[in-house]
Amino acid sequence: MPARLKGLYAITPDTEDSARLLSLAQAAAPHIDILQYRNKSEDAVLRLEQAQALAELCRRHDVVFIVNDDVELAARVGADGVHLGRDDAALSAARRRLGAGALIGASCYDSLERARRAAEAGASYLAFGAVFPSGTKPDAARAGLGLFSEARSLGAPLVAIGGIHAGNAGQALAAGADAIAVIGGVFGAADPAGAALELAEICRRGGR
């Protein structure tokens, strides 16, 4: 497993307040392994400015930087890779655009078959969720923790997402997740740095 595809995977909140976004990311950066930029705004200039600033921050802290959905934006800012959902670009097209060394993650939701297809197409990691009830996506299908042991044979790192916080992160890791993806559990906390540190320590212990 690539050493950089495990641990604490933080996903940014969707906000147009760039100063707040960068302040939150800066606070968490010393404790996270991967940062995904997620912003559904149609303001392309804003998204480019935010992504560029986050890419630079991640390079300074040796954090893997992933862009959600947008292959072209990932290419423009020199991101380490892109994360794709069911309605995004095909994995093969993203690979052609970003190159063989890019990290391309695939949302597999609650589907082992989708994970199998993504792995066969060359996904760098497979994400299952929501593993717990999610405040960000309350209507998301629940992905049972048993999926992680079933997906281990696919050979790609496995990411758990959805409703993860310090109180349940250990369950996802113990079930076989290599990384835990968190939005509110870090960036919605009163102390993002402290929350990230606590989750990072849980990751280092492997959920124990």
GROMACS .gro file of C-alpha atoms in nm, residues 1 8 48 70 108 115 121 198 206:
model
    9
    1MET     CA    1   0.000   0.000   0.000
    8LEU     CA    2  -0.631   1.105   0.843
   48LEU     CA    3  -0.900   2.816  -0.872
   70ASP     CA    4  -1.268   1.846  -1.115
  108CYS     CA    5  -1.788   0.325  -0.410
  115ALA     CA    6  -1.534  -0.101  -0.595
  121ALA     CA    7  -0.987   0.042  -1.392
  198GLU     CA    8  -0.685   1.341   1.829
  206GLY     CA    9  -0.489   0.168   1.411
   0.00000   0.00000   0.00000
